[in-house]
Amino acid sequence: AMLTVQPRDLTGRSIVISAGGTREALDPVRFIGNRSSGRQGVALAEVAVARGASVTLIAANLEVAAPASVTVRQVSSAAELKSVVDEAARGADVVIMAAAVADYRPEDVAPSKIKKDQQGDELSLRLVKNPDILAGLAATNRADRVVIGFAAETETDREEFLRLGREKIARKGCDYLVLNRVGWSEGFATDGNSIVVLDRAGDIVSEASGSKASVAGHILDLLV
Ligand code: CTP
Ligand code: CA
């Protein structure tokens, strides 16, 4: 629940937000996943709706409920996420890639459950790279659409953390990159977050910490 009254400054804007973490199937019962809960993406969706935007939330295995009044499209793997994001992005004013996308997927997906007695004492998995959804959107962006990426880094030194972010936004080509620090107990399943936002030039355009809702508000302020 939002405790503050929100300005209606995103009225008429269409925003696509991906949230959560993708899962890459190994067999019908197992997957390779990550620890993203979807909380920051859901908070963005919630605040954007409260500010008047029409929001499509592309939900990858969320650990939290999607907010009311957003259009939800459920996906699971990176490939599914890509096809739904690419389609939804066509009519959008803003695309925010808050989802944690698997960088690699198993080369082969077993059609039935992998059995121990057919594997012996070691099991090797061969993984192949997934396409970069954000870089793809940025490469084909229009002048009237803003594309925002997220980057969760474990680097603890601030200068090195910023350097990684500058390198990443240059590589991705998106308009803004929201950087946050993650660790074994930081960033994921918590309500709080602490972010630095870089623009294409690598300059810091916003810095915020607090609840995921208040951090969402700072990110949306950049759009206004
Ligand atoms: N992303 C994406 N498609 C991928 C991987 C990442 O769209 N296949 C997006 C994420 O949603 C996020 C941004 O790219 O908005 C940065 O993700 P991150 O994992 O930090 O970047 P990578 O380029 O994958 O670099 P790293 O080696 O640090 O994981
Ligand atoms: Ca990655």
XYZ file of C-alpha atoms and ligand atoms in Angstrom:
254
model
C 0.000 0.000 0.000
C 1.205 3.457 -0.881
C 1.147 5.856 2.032
C 1.556 8.977 -0.054
C -0.743 10.518 -2.618
C 0.827 10.083 -6.044
C 0.900 12.776 -8.732
C -0.946 11.742 -11.939
C 2.066 12.684 -14.043
C 2.231 9.474 -16.125
C -1.333 9.701 -17.390
C -1.683 8.440 -20.955
C 1.730 6.760 -20.960
C 2.124 3.107 -21.743
C 4.830 1.342 -19.734
C 6.041 -2.218 -20.120
C 7.835 -3.654 -17.090
C 9.470 -7.067 -16.882
C 9.912 -8.452 -13.381
C 11.022 -11.579 -11.578
C 13.542 -14.163 -12.650
C 13.499 -16.518 -15.602
C 13.730 -20.303 -15.319
C 15.482 -22.499 -17.853
C 14.160 -26.030 -18.001
C 16.486 -29.021 -17.647
C 13.681 -31.559 -17.826
C 9.931 -31.484 -17.081
C 10.499 -31.083 -13.334
C 13.727 -29.076 -12.972
C 15.102 -25.714 -13.952
C 18.036 -23.345 -13.539
C 16.829 -20.169 -11.864
C 17.951 -17.116 -9.925
C 17.031 -15.321 -6.716
C 15.109 -12.370 -8.119
C 11.753 -12.102 -6.309
C 10.194 -9.533 -8.631
C 9.583 -7.061 -5.789
C 11.300 -4.060 -7.403
C 9.544 -4.590 -10.745
C 6.176 -5.038 -9.022
C 6.764 -1.852 -6.998
C 7.499 0.011 -10.253
C 4.278 -1.307 -11.773
C 2.276 -0.339 -8.691
C 3.630 3.213 -8.520
C 3.387 3.731 -12.303
C -0.316 2.755 -12.225
C -0.916 5.024 -9.250
C 0.643 7.856 -11.282
C -1.757 7.247 -14.167
C 0.251 5.047 -16.543
C -1.187 2.048 -18.309
C 1.125 -0.792 -17.337
C 1.862 -4.209 -18.784
C 3.741 -6.342 -16.277
C 5.620 -9.227 -17.831
C 5.887 -11.541 -14.889
C 8.574 -14.213 -14.697
C 7.965 -16.482 -11.709
C 7.099 -13.721 -9.227
C 7.330 -14.429 -5.502
C 4.893 -11.598 -4.803
C 1.395 -10.857 -6.066
C 1.019 -8.655 -9.119
C -0.727 -5.349 -8.370
C -4.333 -4.721 -9.392
C -5.031 -2.643 -12.504
C -2.030 -3.823 -14.493
C -2.153 -6.165 -17.457
C -0.148 -9.229 -16.442
C 1.532 -11.559 -18.917
C 3.035 -14.625 -17.287
C 6.240 -16.065 -18.723
C 8.837 -18.491 -17.462
C 11.943 -18.850 -19.644
C 14.128 -16.145 -21.186
C 12.881 -17.149 -24.659
C 9.244 -16.645 -23.601
C 10.135 -13.364 -21.907
C 11.812 -12.130 -25.088
C 8.871 -12.867 -27.343
C 6.346 -11.230 -24.986
C 8.560 -8.189 -24.269
C 9.297 -7.624 -27.963
C 5.595 -7.745 -28.780
C 4.501 -5.516 -25.889
C 7.332 -3.029 -26.514
C 5.997 -2.115 -29.970
C 3.261 0.137 -28.644
C 5.030 1.269 -25.475
C 6.407 4.672 -24.495
C 8.720 3.088 -21.936
C 10.211 -0.373 -21.421
C 11.777 -1.223 -18.067
C 13.735 -4.481 -17.919
C 13.730 -5.202 -14.189
C 13.634 -8.976 -14.705
C 16.700 -11.096 -14.014
C 17.160 -12.934 -17.290
C 19.114 -16.195 -17.447
C 22.285 -15.575 -19.441
C 22.455 -19.246 -20.475
C 20.025 -22.115 -20.963
C 20.622 -25.851 -21.176
C 21.492 -26.775 -24.755
C 19.189 -29.790 -24.570
C 16.033 -30.133 -22.507
C 15.432 -33.758 -21.507
C 11.919 -34.833 -22.574
C 11.506 -36.935 -19.425
C 12.903 -36.725 -15.907
C 16.698 -37.124 -15.762
C 17.363 -40.288 -13.738
C 20.360 -40.707 -11.425
C 20.888 -44.339 -12.291
C 21.457 -43.367 -15.917
C 24.040 -40.689 -15.023
C 26.648 -42.130 -12.658
C 28.503 -39.907 -10.161
C 28.857 -36.812 -12.310
C 26.456 -34.925 -14.499
C 27.642 -32.265 -16.939
C 25.319 -29.653 -18.341
C 26.109 -27.823 -21.517
C 24.655 -24.317 -21.565
C 24.225 -21.956 -24.498
C 23.829 -18.180 -24.396
C 20.385 -16.580 -24.451
C 19.750 -13.526 -26.630
C 20.092 -10.159 -24.866
C 16.543 -8.761 -24.790
C 17.534 -5.307 -23.513
C 20.355 -4.817 -26.009
C 17.999 -5.921 -28.793
C 15.376 -3.340 -27.790
C 17.969 -0.599 -27.411
C 19.465 -1.353 -30.825
C 16.088 -0.892 -32.502
C 14.787 1.881 -30.265
C 12.684 4.803 -31.460
C 13.300 8.421 -30.503
C 9.953 8.487 -28.650
C 10.566 5.387 -26.521
C 12.689 5.158 -23.379
C 14.418 1.876 -22.558
C 15.656 1.270 -19.016
C 17.868 -1.593 -17.873
C 18.714 -2.882 -14.426
C 22.004 -4.297 -13.238
C 22.522 -6.140 -9.994
C 26.211 -6.276 -9.094
C 28.012 -7.898 -6.171
C 30.982 -5.471 -6.383
C 31.423 -3.689 -3.015
C 33.898 -0.947 -4.003
C 31.839 2.075 -5.129
C 34.179 3.258 -7.899
C 34.508 -0.248 -9.297
C 30.724 -0.707 -8.996
C 30.175 2.494 -11.032
C 32.815 1.455 -13.559
C 30.988 -1.847 -14.113
C 27.749 0.102 -14.576
C 29.301 2.507 -17.106
C 30.735 -0.375 -19.050
C 27.376 -2.130 -18.973
C 25.279 0.796 -20.213
C 27.768 1.394 -23.027
C 27.482 -2.263 -24.010
C 23.678 -2.388 -23.744
C 22.910 0.932 -25.425
C 19.830 1.613 -23.281
C 18.808 5.119 -22.148
C 19.226 4.551 -18.405
C 20.738 1.821 -16.257
C 19.534 1.290 -12.695
C 22.387 -0.177 -10.681
C 21.947 -1.917 -7.386
C 24.159 -3.957 -5.134
C 23.259 -7.524 -4.357
C 24.823 -10.171 -2.178
C 23.859 -13.307 -0.321
C 21.595 -11.282 1.955
C 21.223 -8.001 0.070
C 18.817 -6.828 -2.579
C 16.579 -9.794 -3.335
C 13.826 -10.803 -0.948
C 13.922 -7.586 1.061
C 11.645 -4.579 1.007
C 14.476 -2.057 0.803
C 16.703 -1.176 -2.092
C 19.506 1.220 -2.839
C 20.137 2.345 -6.407
C 22.272 4.557 -8.613
C 20.930 5.473 -12.055
C 23.329 6.150 -14.929
C 22.507 7.802 -18.241
C 24.025 6.921 -21.603
C 27.001 9.152 -20.934
C 27.686 7.207 -17.746
C 26.726 10.156 -15.528
C 24.793 9.616 -12.303
C 21.316 11.080 -12.799
C 19.663 9.751 -9.658
C 20.601 8.065 -6.431
C 18.042 6.719 -3.987
C 17.569 4.312 -1.144
C 14.551 3.278 0.841
C 11.567 1.057 0.265
C 11.196 -0.493 -3.170
C 8.119 1.762 -3.651
C 10.072 4.934 -2.905
C 12.954 3.792 -5.128
C 10.371 3.092 -7.871
C 9.146 6.675 -7.504
C 12.659 8.042 -8.113
C 13.080 5.923 -11.241
C 9.703 7.082 -12.624
C 10.602 10.725 -11.865
C 13.338 10.457 -14.536
C 10.663 9.678 -17.128
C 8.549 12.659 -16.197
N 19.078 -8.679 -19.844
C 18.337 -9.019 -20.967
N 18.595 -10.200 -21.623
C 19.569 -11.014 -21.200
C 20.342 -10.680 -20.057
C 20.059 -9.496 -19.402
O 17.454 -8.250 -21.364
N 19.787 -12.147 -21.852
C 18.792 -7.386 -19.179
C 18.319 -7.496 -17.755
O 16.908 -7.580 -17.694
C 18.823 -6.188 -17.170
C 20.075 -5.884 -17.962
O 19.976 -6.657 -19.151
O 17.911 -5.130 -17.402
C 21.376 -6.164 -17.282
O 21.439 -7.506 -16.921
P 22.794 -8.067 -16.347
O 22.615 -9.510 -16.022
O 23.271 -7.153 -15.279
O 23.764 -7.860 -17.621
P 24.576 -8.880 -18.494
O 24.793 -8.190 -19.795
O 23.884 -10.197 -18.559
O 25.966 -8.986 -17.773
P 26.492 -9.954 -16.563
O 27.608 -10.724 -17.171
O 26.951 -8.969 -15.513
O 25.357 -10.818 -16.091
Ca 23.300 -11.463 -16.754
